[in-house]
PDB file of C-alpha atoms in Angstrom:
ATOM      1  CA  LEU O   1      22.801   4.860 -31.592  1.00 60.00           C
ATOM      2  CA  PHE O   2      21.584   8.145 -30.116  1.00 64.00           C
ATOM      3  CA  PRO O   3      24.288  10.583 -28.978  1.00 65.00           C
ATOM      4  CA  ILE O   4      23.311  12.779 -26.032  1.00 69.00           C
ATOM      5  CA  SER O   5      24.467  16.361 -25.557  1.00 69.00           C
ATOM      6  CA  GLY O   6      26.738  16.072 -22.524  1.00 69.00           C
ATOM      7  CA  ASN O   7      28.143  13.375 -20.289  1.00 75.00           C
ATOM      8  CA  TYR O   8      25.904  11.691 -17.690  1.00 78.00           C
ATOM      9  CA  GLY O   9      26.152   9.260 -14.823  1.00 86.00           C
ATOM     10  CA  GLY O  10      29.438   8.967 -12.985  1.00 84.00           C
ATOM     11  CA  ALA O  11      30.143  10.580  -9.614  1.00 87.00           C
ATOM     12  CA  GLY O  12      27.119  12.494  -8.350  1.00 88.00           C
ATOM     13  CA  GLY O  13      25.097  11.333 -11.359  1.00 89.00           C
ATOM     14  CA  GLY O  14      21.998  10.726  -9.235  1.00 91.00           C
ATOM     15  CA  THR O  15      19.322   8.273 -10.315  1.00 94.00           C
ATOM     16  CA  VAL O  16      18.508   7.417 -13.920  1.00 93.00           C
ATOM     17  CA  TRP O  17      15.378   5.422 -14.811  1.00 94.00           C
ATOM     18  CA  ILE O  18      15.043   3.572 -18.143  1.00 94.00           C
ATOM     19  CA  SER O  19      12.078   1.595 -19.456  1.00 94.00           C
ATOM     20  CA  PHE O  20      11.296  -0.180 -22.707  1.00 91.00           C
ATOM     21  CA  LEU O  21       9.016  -2.782 -24.241  1.00 89.00           C
ATOM     22  CA  VAL O  22      10.513  -5.896 -25.799  1.00 85.00           C
ATOM     23  CA  ARG O  23       9.147  -9.096 -27.287  1.00 81.00           C
ATOM     24  CA  GLY O  24      10.658 -12.227 -28.720  1.00 73.00           C
ATOM     25  CA  PRO O  25      12.214 -15.480 -27.576  1.00 71.00           C
ATOM     26  CA  ILE O  26      15.983 -15.279 -27.828  1.00 70.00           C
ATOM     27  CA  SER O  27      17.949 -18.173 -29.247  1.00 68.00           C
ATOM     28  CA  SER O  28      21.361 -19.056 -27.839  1.00 65.00           C
ATOM     29  CA  GLY O  29      24.065 -16.597 -28.819  1.00 64.00           C
ATOM     30  CA  ASN O  30      21.660 -13.713 -29.432  1.00 70.00           C
ATOM     31  CA  GLY O  31      20.552 -10.862 -27.224  1.00 74.00           C
ATOM     32  CA  ALA O  32      18.693  -7.578 -26.944  1.00 80.00           C
ATOM     33  CA  GLY O  33      18.815  -4.520 -24.757  1.00 85.00           C
ATOM     34  CA  VAL O  34      19.663  -0.890 -24.236  1.00 89.00           C
ATOM     35  CA  GLN O  35      23.343  -0.008 -24.047  1.00 90.00           C
ATOM     36  CA  MET O  36      24.654   3.091 -22.294  1.00 91.00           C
ATOM     37  CA  LEU O  37      27.984   4.050 -23.822  1.00 91.00           C
ATOM     38  CA  SER O  38      30.846   6.486 -23.398  1.00 91.00           C
ATOM     39  CA  GLY O  39      32.256   6.795 -26.893  1.00 88.00           C
ATOM     40  CA  SER O  40      32.392   3.180 -28.047  1.00 87.00           C
ATOM     41  CA  THR O  41      32.765   1.701 -24.548  1.00 89.00           C
ATOM     42  CA  VAL O  42      29.636   0.053 -23.177  1.00 89.00           C
ATOM     43  CA  GLY O  43      29.100   0.978 -19.525  1.00 91.00           C
ATOM     44  CA  VAL O  44      26.044  -1.228 -19.088  1.00 92.00           C
ATOM     45  CA  LEU O  45      23.735  -3.403 -21.179  1.00 89.00           C
ATOM     46  CA  LEU O  46      20.187  -3.546 -19.837  1.00 91.00           C
ATOM     47  CA  GLY O  47      18.457  -6.624 -21.220  1.00 86.00           C
ATOM     48  CA  LEU O  48      20.131  -9.824 -22.307  1.00 81.00           C
ATOM     49  CA  SER O  49      23.688 -10.013 -23.612  1.00 71.00           C
ATOM     50  CA  GLY O  50      24.533 -12.134 -26.653  1.00 62.00           C
ATOM     51  CA  TYR O  51      26.093 -14.972 -24.684  1.00 57.00           C
ATOM     52  CA  GLN O  52      23.121 -15.297 -22.311  1.00 54.00           C
ATOM     53  CA  GLY O  53      20.631 -16.642 -24.884  1.00 50.00           C
ATOM     54  CA  GLY O  54      17.648 -18.329 -23.295  1.00 53.00           C
ATOM     55  CA  ALA O  55      18.279 -16.937 -19.786  1.00 76.00           C
ATOM     56  CA  THR O  56      16.227 -14.284 -18.008  1.00 81.00           C
ATOM     57  CA  TRP O  57      16.197 -10.538 -18.584  1.00 84.00           C
ATOM     58  CA  GLY O  58      18.985  -8.915 -16.568  1.00 86.00           C
ATOM     59  CA  TRP O  59      22.035  -6.708 -17.162  1.00 89.00           C
ATOM     60  CA  SER O  60      25.791  -6.804 -17.643  1.00 87.00           C
ATOM     61  CA  GLY O  61      28.471  -4.217 -16.964  1.00 87.00           C
ATOM     62  CA  GLN O  62      31.869  -3.310 -18.327  1.00 83.00           C
ATOM     63  CA  GLY O  63      34.229  -6.200 -17.606  1.00 75.00           C
ATOM     64  CA  GLN O  64      31.542  -8.136 -15.742  1.00 76.00           C
ATOM     65  CA  GLY O  65      29.556 -11.211 -16.522  1.00 71.00           C
ATOM     66  CA  PRO O  66      25.812 -11.058 -16.948  1.00 75.00           C
ATOM     67  CA  VAL O  67      23.404 -10.802 -14.047  1.00 78.00           C
ATOM     68  CA  THR O  68      20.378 -12.971 -14.808  1.00 74.00           C
ATOM     69  CA  PRO O  69      18.013 -13.371 -11.860  1.00 76.00           C
ATOM     70  CA  PRO O  70      17.408 -17.128 -11.398  1.00 67.00           C
ATOM     71  CA  ASP O  71      13.670 -16.628 -10.879  1.00 71.00           C
ATOM     72  CA  GLY O  72      13.461 -13.813 -13.419  1.00 77.00           C
ATOM     73  CA  LEU O  73      11.419 -13.244 -16.537  1.00 80.00           C
ATOM     74  CA  VAL O  74      12.345 -15.403 -19.547  1.00 79.00           C
ATOM     75  CA  PRO O  75      12.106 -13.728 -22.980  1.00 78.00           C
ATOM     76  CA  SER O  76       9.056 -14.983 -24.866  1.00 77.00           C
ATOM     77  CA  THR O  77       6.540 -14.026 -27.526  1.00 79.00           C
ATOM     78  CA  ASN O  78       4.773 -11.887 -24.894  1.00 83.00           C
ATOM     79  CA  VAL O  79       5.430  -8.152 -24.820  1.00 86.00           C
ATOM     80  CA  ASP O  80       7.326  -7.381 -21.613  1.00 88.00           C
ATOM     81  CA  LEU O  81       7.886  -4.054 -19.879  1.00 91.00           C
ATOM     82  CA  LEU O  82      11.377  -3.778 -18.415  1.00 93.00           C
ATOM     83  CA  VAL O  83      12.181  -0.887 -16.074  1.00 95.00           C
ATOM     84  CA  TYR O  84      15.669  -0.238 -14.699  1.00 95.00           C
ATOM     85  CA  ARG O  85      16.858   2.149 -11.986  1.00 96.00           C
ATOM     86  CA  LEU O  86      20.530   3.121 -11.990  1.00 95.00           C
ATOM     87  CA  ASP O  87      21.797   4.807  -8.816  1.00 96.00           C
ATOM     88  CA  PHE O  88      25.128   6.463  -9.531  1.00 94.00           C
ATOM     89  CA  PRO O  89      27.603   6.864  -6.638  1.00 94.00           C
ATOM     90  CA  ASP O  90      28.817  10.098  -5.058  1.00 93.00           C
ATOM     91  CA  THR O  91      32.447   8.994  -5.404  1.00 93.00           C
ATOM     92  CA  ALA O  92      34.201   8.226  -8.703  1.00 91.00           C
ATOM     93  CA  GLY O  93      35.046   4.547  -9.022  1.00 89.00           C
ATOM     94  CA  ASP O  94      32.336   3.246  -6.672  1.00 93.00           C
ATOM     95  CA  LEU O  95      29.775   0.753  -7.976  1.00 93.00           C
ATOM     96  CA  VAL O  96      26.581   1.806  -9.756  1.00 94.00           C
ATOM     97  CA  ASN O  97      23.553   0.131  -8.148  1.00 94.00           C
ATOM     98  CA  VAL O  98      21.048  -1.444 -10.553  1.00 94.00           C
ATOM     99  CA  ALA O  99      17.427  -2.412  -9.861  1.00 94.00           C
ATOM    100  CA  LEU O 100      15.241  -4.271 -12.386  1.00 94.00           C
ATOM    101  CA  TYR O 101      11.440  -4.257 -12.461  1.00 94.00           C
ATOM    102  CA  THR O 102       9.999  -6.904 -14.824  1.00 91.00           C
ATOM    103  CA  ASP O 103       6.401  -6.342 -15.973  1.00 91.00           C
ATOM    104  CA  PRO O 104       5.737  -4.110 -12.941  1.00 90.00           C
ATOM    105  CA  VAL O 105       2.265  -3.033 -11.881  1.00 84.00           C
ATOM    106  CA  VAL O 106       1.812   0.395 -13.439  1.00 82.00           C
ATOM    107  CA  GLY O 107       1.017   2.942 -10.763  1.00 79.00           C
ATOM    108  CA  PRO O 108       2.172   6.240  -9.283  1.00 81.00           C
ATOM    109  CA  THR O 109       5.076   4.682  -7.352  1.00 86.00           C
ATOM    110  CA  ALA O 110       7.585   1.941  -8.059  1.00 91.00           C
ATOM    111  CA  PRO O 111       6.884  -1.486  -6.539  1.00 92.00           C
ATOM    112  CA  ALA O 112       9.640  -3.598  -5.023  1.00 93.00           C
ATOM    113  CA  PRO O 113      12.254  -4.477  -7.665  1.00 93.00           C
ATOM    114  CA  SER O 114      12.360  -7.944  -9.199  1.00 90.00           C
ATOM    115  CA  ALA O 115      16.158  -8.026  -8.831  1.00 90.00           C
ATOM    116  CA  SER O 116      19.025  -5.755  -7.812  1.00 91.00           C
ATOM    117  CA  GLY O 117      22.792  -5.683  -7.976  1.00 90.00           C
ATOM    118  CA  ALA O 118      25.626  -3.462  -9.170  1.00 92.00           C
ATOM    119  CA  VAL O 119      27.938  -2.777 -12.100  1.00 92.00           C
ATOM    120  CA  HIS O 120      31.322  -1.071 -12.368  1.00 93.00           C
ATOM    121  CA  TYR O 121      31.468   2.714 -12.391  1.00 93.00           C
ATOM    122  CA  PHE O 122      30.697   4.347 -15.775  1.00 93.00           C
ATOM    123  CA  THR O 123      29.579   7.517 -17.493  1.00 92.00           C
ATOM    124  CA  PHE O 124      27.596   7.739 -20.719  1.00 91.00           C
ATOM    125  CA  ASP O 125      27.148  10.119 -23.623  1.00 91.00           C
ATOM    126  CA  SER O 126      25.016   7.937 -25.899  1.00 90.00           C
ATOM    127  CA  ILE O 127      22.351   5.247 -25.821  1.00 89.00           C
ATOM    128  CA  ALA O 128      22.074   2.387 -28.320  1.00 88.00           C
ATOM    129  CA  ILE O 129      19.649  -0.431 -28.997  1.00 85.00           C
ATOM    130  CA  THR O 130      21.232  -3.809 -29.563  1.00 82.00           C
ATOM    131  CA  THR O 131      19.018  -6.571 -30.869  1.00 78.00           C
ATOM    132  CA  SER O 132      19.322  -9.898 -32.587  1.00 70.00           C
ATOM    133  CA  ALA O 133      17.428 -11.028 -35.655  1.00 61.00           C
ATOM    134  CA  ASP O 134      14.911 -12.988 -33.594  1.00 60.00           C
ATOM    135  CA  ILE O 135      13.638  -9.947 -31.647  1.00 62.00           C
ATOM    136  CA  ASN O 136      10.696  -8.530 -33.571  1.00 58.00           C
ATOM    137  CA  ASP O 137       9.577  -5.759 -31.230  1.00 75.00           C
ATOM    138  CA  PHE O 138      11.671  -3.275 -29.281  1.00 77.00           C
ATOM    139  CA  ASP O 139       9.832  -0.061 -28.515  1.00 81.00           C
ATOM    140  CA  GLU O 140       8.878   2.796 -26.180  1.00 84.00           C
ATOM    141  CA  ILE O 141      12.333   3.557 -24.798  1.00 87.00           C
ATOM    142  CA  ARG O 142      12.010   6.158 -22.050  1.00 90.00           C
ATOM    143  CA  VAL O 143      14.803   7.723 -19.998  1.00 89.00           C
ATOM    144  CA  GLY O 144      14.135  10.022 -17.038  1.00 89.00           C
ATOM    145  CA  GLY O 145      14.889  11.025 -13.491  1.00 90.00           C
ATOM    146  CA  THR O 146      11.822   9.474 -11.835  1.00 92.00           C
ATOM    147  CA  TRP O 147       9.570   6.413 -12.022  1.00 93.00           C
ATOM    148  CA  ALA O 148       6.773   8.619 -13.388  1.00 89.00           C
ATOM    149  CA  ASP O 149       9.032   9.786 -16.253  1.00 90.00           C
ATOM    150  CA  VAL O 150       9.414   6.257 -17.608  1.00 92.00           C
ATOM    151  CA  VAL O 151       6.193   4.511 -16.507  1.00 90.00           C
ATOM    152  CA  PRO O 152       3.291   6.787 -17.392  1.00 76.00           C
ATOM    153  CA  LEU O 153       0.208   6.248 -15.257  1.00 70.00           C
ATOM    154  CA  VAL O 154      -2.879   5.170 -17.187  1.00 64.00           C
ATOM    155  CA  PRO O 155      -5.928   6.683 -15.453  1.00 63.00           C
ATOM    156  CA  SER O 156      -8.174   4.046 -13.950  1.00 70.00           C
ATOM    157  CA  LEU O 157     -11.921   4.250 -13.539  1.00 74.00           C
ATOM    158  CA  SER O 158     -13.389   3.998 -10.049  1.00 77.00           C
ATOM    159  CA  VAL O 159     -17.014   2.967  -9.442  1.00 83.00           C
ATOM    160  CA  VAL O 160     -18.534   3.469  -5.978  1.00 83.00           C
ATOM    161  CA  LYS O 161     -22.108   2.520  -5.020  1.00 85.00           C
ATOM    162  CA  LEU O 162     -23.992   5.382  -3.384  1.00 86.00           C
ATOM    163  CA  SER O 163     -27.453   5.195  -1.841  1.00 85.00           C
ATOM    164  CA  GLY O 164     -30.293   3.389  -3.617  1.00 84.00           C
ATOM    165  CA  ASN O 165     -29.517   2.645  -7.264  1.00 85.00           C
ATOM    166  CA  GLN O 166     -26.923   5.409  -7.708  1.00 86.00           C
ATOM    167  CA  VAL O 167     -23.234   4.942  -8.453  1.00 84.00           C
ATOM    168  CA  GLN O 168     -20.397   7.462  -8.617  1.00 82.00           C
ATOM    169  CA  LEU O 169     -17.861   7.194 -11.444  1.00 79.00           C
ATOM    170  CA  SER O 170     -14.517   8.956 -11.064  1.00 77.00           C
ATOM    171  CA  TRP O 171     -11.094   8.922 -12.653  1.00 72.00           C
ATOM    172  CA  PRO O 172      -7.895  10.986 -12.510  1.00 68.00           C
ATOM    173  CA  THR O 173      -7.830  14.090 -14.677  1.00 66.00           C
ATOM    174  CA  PRO O 174      -6.130  13.254 -17.993  1.00 61.00           C
ATOM    175  CA  PRO O 175      -3.057  15.266 -19.052  1.00 58.00           C
ATOM    176  CA  SER O 176      -5.249  17.352 -21.379  1.00 61.00           C
ATOM    177  CA  GLY O 177      -7.352  18.424 -18.386  1.00 64.00           C
ATOM    178  CA  THR O 178     -10.613  17.590 -20.192  1.00 69.00           C
ATOM    179  CA  SER O 179     -12.887  14.579 -20.263  1.00 71.00           C
ATOM    180  CA  THR O 180     -15.942  13.642 -22.323  1.00 76.00           C
ATOM    181  CA  ILE O 181     -18.945  11.893 -20.813  1.00 79.00           C
ATOM    182  CA  LEU O 182     -21.314  10.065 -23.152  1.00 83.00           C
ATOM    183  CA  THR O 183     -24.848   8.995 -22.272  1.00 85.00           C
ATOM    184  CA  SER O 184     -27.337   6.476 -23.613  1.00 86.00           C
ATOM    185  CA  SER O 185     -30.554   4.840 -22.445  1.00 86.00           C
ATOM    186  CA  SER O 186     -29.347   1.553 -23.964  1.00 85.00           C
ATOM    187  CA  VAL O 187     -25.938  -0.157 -23.724  1.00 84.00           C
ATOM    188  CA  PRO O 188     -25.757  -0.829 -27.503  1.00 84.00           C
ATOM    189  CA  GLY O 189     -26.410   2.898 -28.074  1.00 84.00           C
ATOM    190  CA  PRO O 190     -26.726   5.250 -29.677  1.00 87.00           C
ATOM    191  CA  TRP O 191     -24.400   7.209 -27.413  1.00 88.00           C
ATOM    192  CA  SER O 192     -24.335  11.031 -27.358  1.00 88.00           C
ATOM    193  CA  ASN O 193     -22.259  13.690 -25.663  1.00 85.00           C
ATOM    194  CA  SER O 194     -23.839  14.563 -22.319  1.00 79.00           C
ATOM    195  CA  GLY O 195     -22.196  17.995 -22.178  1.00 66.00           C
TER     196      GLY O 195
END
């Protein structure tokens, strides 16, 4: 359980993005996910609630049954990236819209969601991990205001053929702002810093 300084969500709460990695098949009666709570009251569980064992990743809200997309991602021994977008209403009491992205393509913008729906209105002042004994990995929980906050872009290498036997290699500038280029006359090396 991680208490947060302040109360979030609710009326005018904007958009909250949450992502995490999870792995493990879930036996019946067990579950795993991220809970957003106000005191001890769970506003939403993002993942798989304990009575959904064996279904797909989804969510459940206060006083609501689970939402498990019928063509969704089934928990397995693979590591899965789950990303959720919560759009809080402008008016107290209105529904909170939920969008789920299962193993999305990592890029600068969010793809189309895998599933969407809504949960009852809630606020939260803490976040908790809930997991059963058969979940071995639950990691990299990120909470932010944008897609980029919770799904960091991994720079990708681009190779373009120029004239003759020349190619151009390029990639986005890393967060550090520096890159190192190595050179060698042979693929097995030795490789040295090209400066």
